[in-house]
């Protein structure tokens, strides 16, 4: 039990690594929380610093999700309940990071890393769908919310995961939708930020 609890804590700490804050500080010495939407995510880094730093942040966020679930599966094997707790801990860590005053991102990147590691087929399909939605609407938030809604159905139809995993993924998707409530409010008011395809220098 001690190892299981430690792994849940480690998963939260991994999720808490503020990739956007780190890259912003190292790239241009700025705190991205004081710019753009103030969100610690790759999208805000794109808005503030451009594509290069944003891609780096996205890779880091996806990577910490992959690492969290890899460690959980390596040490817990088929203990789905505690693997699920590790997944949820990593996702919560990204949104409420202990290393950044509990103000983080929307948990999309870290969640994608987790899902890609566990269910690569469904995750690649949902990634393509997200790109198409962003290309059409120019709203990353619309893509995130839409994909969070359809992913559990896509996952079940393609990969038939254990019920524990499916339940957990549904919870993660609901959490992602919840985290996007401010974006929905801005969309309704017409104030949501669009993705700019221009390359910042």
Short mmCIF file of N, CA and C in Angstrom, two decimals, residues 59-190:
data_model
loop_
_atom_site.label_atom_id
_atom_site.label_comp_id
_atom_site.label_asym_id
_atom_site.label_seq_id
_atom_site.Cartn_x
_atom_site.Cartn_y
_atom_site.Cartn_z
N UNK A 59 5.20 19.11 -25.78
CA UNK A 59 5.97 17.87 -25.67
C UNK A 59 6.24 17.54 -24.19
N UNK A 60 6.58 18.56 -23.42
CA UNK A 60 6.83 18.34 -21.98
C UNK A 60 5.58 17.89 -21.26
N UNK A 61 4.44 18.52 -21.57
CA UNK A 61 3.18 18.16 -20.92
C UNK A 61 2.76 16.74 -21.28
N UNK A 62 2.86 16.41 -22.56
CA UNK A 62 2.53 15.05 -23.00
C UNK A 62 3.49 14.06 -22.35
N UNK A 63 4.77 14.43 -22.29
CA UNK A 63 5.78 13.54 -21.72
C UNK A 63 5.55 13.24 -20.26
N UNK A 64 5.14 14.24 -19.48
CA UNK A 64 4.93 13.97 -18.05
C UNK A 64 3.70 13.09 -17.85
N UNK A 65 2.73 13.17 -18.74
CA UNK A 65 1.58 12.26 -18.68
C UNK A 65 1.99 10.83 -18.99
N UNK A 66 2.82 10.67 -20.02
CA UNK A 66 3.33 9.35 -20.39
C UNK A 66 4.14 8.75 -19.25
N UNK A 67 5.01 9.57 -18.66
CA UNK A 67 5.86 9.07 -17.57
C UNK A 67 5.04 8.65 -16.36
N UNK A 68 4.04 9.43 -16.03
CA UNK A 68 3.20 9.11 -14.88
C UNK A 68 2.51 7.76 -15.04
N UNK A 69 1.91 7.53 -16.20
CA UNK A 69 1.19 6.27 -16.39
C UNK A 69 2.16 5.11 -16.61
N UNK A 70 3.33 5.38 -17.18
CA UNK A 70 4.35 4.34 -17.35
C UNK A 70 4.81 3.83 -15.98
N UNK A 71 5.11 4.75 -15.08
CA UNK A 71 5.54 4.35 -13.74
C UNK A 71 4.43 3.58 -13.02
N UNK A 72 3.20 4.05 -13.17
CA UNK A 72 2.08 3.39 -12.51
C UNK A 72 1.91 1.96 -13.01
N UNK A 73 1.95 1.79 -14.31
CA UNK A 73 1.78 0.44 -14.87
C UNK A 73 2.96 -0.46 -14.54
N UNK A 74 4.17 0.11 -14.54
CA UNK A 74 5.37 -0.68 -14.27
C UNK A 74 5.35 -1.27 -12.86
N UNK A 75 4.93 -0.47 -11.90
CA UNK A 75 4.97 -0.92 -10.51
C UNK A 75 3.66 -1.52 -10.02
N UNK A 76 2.56 -1.15 -10.64
CA UNK A 76 1.25 -1.62 -10.17
C UNK A 76 0.66 -2.72 -11.05
N UNK A 77 1.25 -2.93 -12.21
CA UNK A 77 0.81 -3.99 -13.13
C UNK A 77 -0.68 -3.85 -13.47
N UNK A 78 -1.52 -4.75 -13.00
CA UNK A 78 -2.94 -4.71 -13.36
C UNK A 78 -3.83 -4.20 -12.22
N UNK A 79 -3.24 -3.45 -11.32
CA UNK A 79 -4.04 -2.84 -10.25
C UNK A 79 -4.71 -1.58 -10.82
N UNK A 80 -5.81 -1.81 -11.55
CA UNK A 80 -6.43 -0.73 -12.32
C UNK A 80 -6.88 0.43 -11.44
N UNK A 81 -7.33 0.14 -10.24
CA UNK A 81 -7.82 1.19 -9.37
C UNK A 81 -6.73 2.20 -9.05
N UNK A 82 -5.56 1.72 -8.65
CA UNK A 82 -4.49 2.65 -8.28
C UNK A 82 -3.83 3.27 -9.51
N UNK A 83 -3.81 2.54 -10.62
CA UNK A 83 -3.33 3.15 -11.86
C UNK A 83 -4.25 4.32 -12.23
N UNK A 84 -5.54 4.09 -12.06
CA UNK A 84 -6.53 5.14 -12.32
C UNK A 84 -6.31 6.33 -11.38
N UNK A 85 -6.03 6.07 -10.12
CA UNK A 85 -5.76 7.16 -9.18
C UNK A 85 -4.51 7.94 -9.57
N UNK A 86 -3.50 7.23 -10.09
CA UNK A 86 -2.28 7.90 -10.56
C UNK A 86 -2.60 8.80 -11.75
N UNK A 87 -3.44 8.31 -12.66
CA UNK A 87 -3.84 9.09 -13.83
C UNK A 87 -4.56 10.37 -13.40
N UNK A 88 -5.52 10.19 -12.52
CA UNK A 88 -6.29 11.35 -12.04
C UNK A 88 -5.38 12.33 -11.30
N UNK A 89 -4.44 11.81 -10.51
CA UNK A 89 -3.52 12.67 -9.76
C UNK A 89 -2.66 13.51 -10.70
N UNK A 90 -2.19 12.90 -11.79
CA UNK A 90 -1.36 13.63 -12.75
C UNK A 90 -2.17 14.73 -13.44
N UNK A 91 -3.40 14.42 -13.79
CA UNK A 91 -4.27 15.39 -14.46
C UNK A 91 -4.58 16.56 -13.52
N UNK A 92 -4.92 16.25 -12.28
CA UNK A 92 -5.21 17.30 -11.30
C UNK A 92 -3.95 18.13 -11.02
N UNK A 93 -2.80 17.45 -10.99
CA UNK A 93 -1.54 18.16 -10.77
C UNK A 93 -1.28 19.22 -11.82
N UNK A 94 -1.62 18.91 -13.06
CA UNK A 94 -1.40 19.90 -14.13
C UNK A 94 -2.29 21.12 -13.95
N UNK A 95 -3.53 20.90 -13.56
CA UNK A 95 -4.47 22.02 -13.38
C UNK A 95 -4.23 22.78 -12.08
N UNK A 96 -3.80 22.05 -11.05
CA UNK A 96 -3.58 22.68 -9.75
C UNK A 96 -2.19 22.30 -9.23
N UNK A 97 -1.16 22.85 -9.88
CA UNK A 97 0.22 22.44 -9.56
C UNK A 97 0.76 23.04 -8.27
N UNK A 98 1.31 22.20 -7.45
CA UNK A 98 1.88 22.66 -6.18
C UNK A 98 3.09 23.55 -6.43
N UNK A 99 3.74 23.39 -7.59
CA UNK A 99 4.93 24.18 -7.90
C UNK A 99 4.60 25.54 -8.52
N UNK A 100 3.33 25.83 -8.72
CA UNK A 100 2.95 27.10 -9.36
C UNK A 100 1.70 27.69 -8.70
N UNK A 101 1.68 27.64 -7.39
CA UNK A 101 0.61 28.24 -6.60
C UNK A 101 -0.78 27.68 -6.95
N UNK A 102 -0.80 26.44 -7.39
CA UNK A 102 -2.04 25.72 -7.69
C UNK A 102 -2.85 26.37 -8.82
N UNK A 103 -2.15 27.10 -9.69
CA UNK A 103 -2.81 27.70 -10.86
C UNK A 103 -2.12 27.20 -12.11
N UNK A 104 -2.74 26.22 -12.77
CA UNK A 104 -2.11 25.59 -13.91
C UNK A 104 -2.89 25.72 -15.20
N UNK A 105 -2.82 24.67 -16.00
CA UNK A 105 -3.47 24.68 -17.31
C UNK A 105 -4.78 23.92 -17.31
N UNK A 106 -5.24 23.59 -18.51
CA UNK A 106 -6.52 22.91 -18.69
C UNK A 106 -6.39 21.39 -18.67
N UNK A 107 -5.15 20.88 -18.55
CA UNK A 107 -4.87 19.44 -18.44
C UNK A 107 -5.06 18.66 -19.73
N UNK A 108 -5.14 19.35 -20.86
CA UNK A 108 -5.32 18.64 -22.13
C UNK A 108 -4.05 17.91 -22.54
N UNK A 109 -2.90 18.60 -22.45
CA UNK A 109 -1.64 17.99 -22.87
C UNK A 109 -1.27 16.76 -22.05
N UNK A 110 -1.32 16.88 -20.73
CA UNK A 110 -0.97 15.74 -19.88
C UNK A 110 -1.96 14.59 -20.07
N UNK A 111 -3.23 14.93 -20.28
CA UNK A 111 -4.24 13.89 -20.51
C UNK A 111 -3.99 13.16 -21.82
N UNK A 112 -3.60 13.93 -22.85
CA UNK A 112 -3.31 13.29 -24.13
C UNK A 112 -2.13 12.33 -24.00
N UNK A 113 -1.10 12.74 -23.24
CA UNK A 113 0.04 11.85 -23.03
C UNK A 113 -0.37 10.54 -22.39
N UNK A 114 -1.21 10.63 -21.37
CA UNK A 114 -1.71 9.44 -20.68
C UNK A 114 -2.50 8.55 -21.64
N UNK A 115 -3.41 9.18 -22.37
CA UNK A 115 -4.29 8.43 -23.26
C UNK A 115 -3.52 7.84 -24.44
N UNK A 116 -2.54 8.59 -24.94
CA UNK A 116 -1.74 8.07 -26.06
C UNK A 116 -0.95 6.84 -25.64
N UNK A 117 -0.43 6.87 -24.42
CA UNK A 117 0.34 5.72 -23.93
C UNK A 117 -0.56 4.49 -23.76
N UNK A 118 -1.76 4.71 -23.24
CA UNK A 118 -2.66 3.59 -22.97
C UNK A 118 -3.41 3.12 -24.21
N UNK A 119 -3.87 4.08 -25.02
CA UNK A 119 -4.75 3.76 -26.15
C UNK A 119 -4.31 4.56 -27.38
N UNK A 120 -3.20 4.15 -28.01
CA UNK A 120 -2.63 4.94 -29.12
C UNK A 120 -3.55 5.09 -30.33
N UNK A 121 -4.30 4.04 -30.67
CA UNK A 121 -5.16 4.12 -31.86
C UNK A 121 -6.22 5.20 -31.70
N UNK A 122 -6.96 5.14 -30.62
CA UNK A 122 -8.02 6.13 -30.38
C UNK A 122 -7.44 7.52 -30.23
N UNK A 123 -6.27 7.61 -29.61
CA UNK A 123 -5.67 8.92 -29.34
C UNK A 123 -5.17 9.59 -30.62
N UNK A 124 -4.62 8.80 -31.54
CA UNK A 124 -4.18 9.37 -32.82
C UNK A 124 -5.39 9.88 -33.60
N UNK A 125 -6.46 9.12 -33.58
CA UNK A 125 -7.68 9.54 -34.28
C UNK A 125 -8.22 10.84 -33.69
N UNK A 126 -8.27 10.91 -32.36
CA UNK A 126 -8.81 12.11 -31.71
C UNK A 126 -7.89 13.30 -31.94
N UNK A 127 -6.59 13.05 -32.06
CA UNK A 127 -5.64 14.13 -32.34
C UNK A 127 -5.90 14.72 -33.73
N UNK A 128 -6.14 13.85 -34.70
CA UNK A 128 -6.45 14.32 -36.06
C UNK A 128 -7.76 15.11 -36.07
N UNK A 129 -8.75 14.60 -35.33
CA UNK A 129 -10.03 15.32 -35.23
C UNK A 129 -9.82 16.70 -34.62
N UNK A 130 -8.99 16.78 -33.59
CA UNK A 130 -8.72 18.06 -32.93
C UNK A 130 -8.07 19.04 -33.91
N UNK A 131 -7.11 18.57 -34.68
CA UNK A 131 -6.44 19.44 -35.65
C UNK A 131 -7.44 19.97 -36.67
N UNK A 132 -8.32 19.11 -37.14
CA UNK A 132 -9.32 19.52 -38.12
C UNK A 132 -10.25 20.59 -37.53
N UNK A 133 -10.68 20.38 -36.29
CA UNK A 133 -11.58 21.34 -35.64
C UNK A 133 -10.88 22.69 -35.47
N UNK A 134 -9.61 22.66 -35.04
CA UNK A 134 -8.87 23.92 -34.86
C UNK A 134 -8.68 24.62 -36.20
N UNK A 135 -8.38 23.83 -37.25
CA UNK A 135 -8.18 24.41 -38.58
C UNK A 135 -9.45 25.09 -39.08
N UNK A 136 -10.60 24.52 -38.74
CA UNK A 136 -11.87 25.08 -39.21
C UNK A 136 -12.31 26.26 -38.36
N UNK A 137 -12.24 26.11 -37.03
CA UNK A 137 -12.79 27.13 -36.12
C UNK A 137 -11.77 28.13 -35.62
N UNK A 138 -10.50 27.73 -35.60
CA UNK A 138 -9.40 28.52 -35.02
C UNK A 138 -9.51 28.64 -33.49
N UNK A 139 -10.35 27.80 -32.91
CA UNK A 139 -10.50 27.79 -31.45
C UNK A 139 -10.00 26.46 -30.90
N UNK A 140 -8.91 26.51 -30.14
CA UNK A 140 -8.40 25.28 -29.52
C UNK A 140 -9.35 24.78 -28.46
N UNK A 141 -10.04 25.70 -27.77
CA UNK A 141 -10.98 25.31 -26.72
C UNK A 141 -12.14 24.51 -27.29
N UNK A 142 -12.61 24.88 -28.47
CA UNK A 142 -13.70 24.14 -29.12
C UNK A 142 -13.25 22.72 -29.43
N UNK A 143 -12.02 22.60 -29.92
CA UNK A 143 -11.47 21.28 -30.22
C UNK A 143 -11.34 20.44 -28.96
N UNK A 144 -10.84 21.04 -27.88
CA UNK A 144 -10.64 20.31 -26.63
C UNK A 144 -11.96 19.80 -26.05
N UNK A 145 -12.95 20.67 -26.03
CA UNK A 145 -14.26 20.29 -25.47
C UNK A 145 -14.92 19.22 -26.32
N UNK A 146 -14.89 19.42 -27.63
CA UNK A 146 -15.52 18.44 -28.55
C UNK A 146 -14.85 17.08 -28.42
N UNK A 147 -13.54 17.07 -28.38
CA UNK A 147 -12.81 15.80 -28.28
C UNK A 147 -13.04 15.13 -26.93
N UNK A 148 -13.16 15.93 -25.88
CA UNK A 148 -13.45 15.37 -24.55
C UNK A 148 -14.82 14.71 -24.52
N UNK A 149 -15.76 15.25 -25.28
CA UNK A 149 -17.11 14.67 -25.33
C UNK A 149 -17.11 13.35 -26.09
N UNK A 150 -16.41 13.31 -27.22
CA UNK A 150 -16.52 12.12 -28.09
C UNK A 150 -15.49 11.04 -27.78
N UNK A 151 -14.41 11.39 -27.05
CA UNK A 151 -13.35 10.41 -26.86
C UNK A 151 -13.81 9.12 -26.17
N UNK A 152 -14.57 9.18 -25.08
CA UNK A 152 -14.98 7.92 -24.44
C UNK A 152 -15.75 7.00 -25.39
N UNK A 153 -16.60 7.56 -26.25
CA UNK A 153 -17.36 6.75 -27.21
C UNK A 153 -16.42 6.15 -28.26
N UNK A 154 -15.48 6.96 -28.73
CA UNK A 154 -14.50 6.49 -29.70
C UNK A 154 -13.65 5.38 -29.10
N UNK A 155 -13.19 5.59 -27.88
CA UNK A 155 -12.36 4.61 -27.19
C UNK A 155 -13.09 3.28 -27.02
N UNK A 156 -14.32 3.35 -26.57
CA UNK A 156 -15.09 2.12 -26.33
C UNK A 156 -15.32 1.36 -27.64
N UNK A 157 -15.60 2.07 -28.71
CA UNK A 157 -15.91 1.42 -29.98
C UNK A 157 -14.68 0.80 -30.64
N UNK A 158 -13.50 1.37 -30.37
CA UNK A 158 -12.29 0.90 -31.04
C UNK A 158 -11.48 -0.07 -30.20
N UNK A 159 -11.29 0.23 -28.91
CA UNK A 159 -10.31 -0.53 -28.13
C UNK A 159 -10.89 -1.30 -26.95
N UNK A 160 -12.18 -1.11 -26.62
CA UNK A 160 -12.84 -1.89 -25.57
C UNK A 160 -11.98 -2.00 -24.31
N UNK A 161 -11.67 -0.88 -23.65
CA UNK A 161 -10.78 -0.90 -22.48
C UNK A 161 -11.47 -1.54 -21.28
N UNK A 162 -10.69 -1.93 -20.25
CA UNK A 162 -11.29 -2.40 -19.00
C UNK A 162 -12.23 -1.34 -18.45
N UNK A 163 -13.29 -1.77 -17.79
CA UNK A 163 -14.31 -0.83 -17.32
C UNK A 163 -13.72 0.21 -16.36
N UNK A 164 -12.68 -0.20 -15.60
CA UNK A 164 -12.05 0.76 -14.68
C UNK A 164 -11.40 1.90 -15.46
N UNK A 165 -10.71 1.54 -16.54
CA UNK A 165 -10.06 2.56 -17.36
C UNK A 165 -11.11 3.45 -18.04
N UNK A 166 -12.14 2.82 -18.57
CA UNK A 166 -13.18 3.60 -19.26
C UNK A 166 -13.83 4.59 -18.30
N UNK A 167 -14.11 4.13 -17.10
CA UNK A 167 -14.69 5.02 -16.09
C UNK A 167 -13.75 6.18 -15.78
N UNK A 168 -12.48 5.86 -15.62
CA UNK A 168 -11.49 6.89 -15.34
C UNK A 168 -11.36 7.90 -16.46
N UNK A 169 -11.36 7.40 -17.70
CA UNK A 169 -11.23 8.29 -18.85
C UNK A 169 -12.44 9.21 -18.95
N UNK A 170 -13.61 8.69 -18.64
CA UNK A 170 -14.82 9.53 -18.64
C UNK A 170 -14.67 10.65 -17.60
N UNK A 171 -14.15 10.31 -16.42
CA UNK A 171 -13.93 11.32 -15.38
C UNK A 171 -12.93 12.38 -15.83
N UNK A 172 -11.86 11.93 -16.48
CA UNK A 172 -10.86 12.87 -16.98
C UNK A 172 -11.47 13.80 -18.02
N UNK A 173 -12.27 13.25 -18.92
CA UNK A 173 -12.90 14.06 -19.97
C UNK A 173 -13.88 15.07 -19.37
N UNK A 174 -14.62 14.64 -18.36
CA UNK A 174 -15.53 15.57 -17.67
C UNK A 174 -14.73 16.69 -17.00
N UNK A 175 -13.61 16.33 -16.42
CA UNK A 175 -12.76 17.33 -15.76
C UNK A 175 -12.23 18.34 -16.77
N UNK A 176 -11.83 17.86 -17.95
CA UNK A 176 -11.33 18.76 -18.99
C UNK A 176 -12.43 19.73 -19.43
N UNK A 177 -13.64 19.21 -19.59
CA UNK A 177 -14.77 20.08 -19.95
C UNK A 177 -15.00 21.12 -18.86
N UNK A 178 -14.96 20.68 -17.61
CA UNK A 178 -15.13 21.60 -16.47
C UNK A 178 -14.07 22.70 -16.49
N UNK A 179 -12.84 22.33 -16.79
CA UNK A 179 -11.74 23.31 -16.80
C UNK A 179 -11.90 24.32 -17.93
N UNK A 180 -12.72 23.99 -18.92
CA UNK A 180 -12.92 24.90 -20.06
C UNK A 180 -14.16 25.78 -19.91
N UNK A 181 -14.79 25.75 -18.74
CA UNK A 181 -15.97 26.61 -18.54
C UNK A 181 -15.66 28.09 -18.80
N UNK A 182 -14.51 28.62 -18.33
CA UNK A 182 -14.20 30.02 -18.66
C UNK A 182 -14.11 30.26 -20.17
N UNK A 183 -13.59 29.27 -20.90
CA UNK A 183 -13.51 29.41 -22.36
C UNK A 183 -14.89 29.44 -22.98
N UNK A 184 -15.79 28.61 -22.46
CA UNK A 184 -17.16 28.58 -22.98
C UNK A 184 -17.82 29.94 -22.76
N UNK A 185 -17.61 30.52 -21.60
CA UNK A 185 -18.18 31.83 -21.31
C UNK A 185 -17.65 32.89 -22.28
N UNK A 186 -16.35 32.80 -22.58
CA UNK A 186 -15.77 33.76 -23.53
C UNK A 186 -16.28 33.52 -24.94
N UNK A 187 -16.50 32.25 -25.29
CA UNK A 187 -17.05 31.93 -26.61
C UNK A 187 -18.44 32.53 -26.77
N UNK A 188 -19.25 32.42 -25.73
CA UNK A 188 -20.62 32.95 -25.77
C UNK A 188 -20.59 34.47 -25.93
N UNK A 189 -19.63 35.12 -25.26
CA UNK A 189 -19.53 36.58 -25.32
C UNK A 189 -18.74 37.06 -26.54
N UNK A 190 -18.18 36.11 -27.29
CA UNK A 190 -17.40 36.49 -28.46
C UNK A 190 -16.00 36.98 -28.14
#
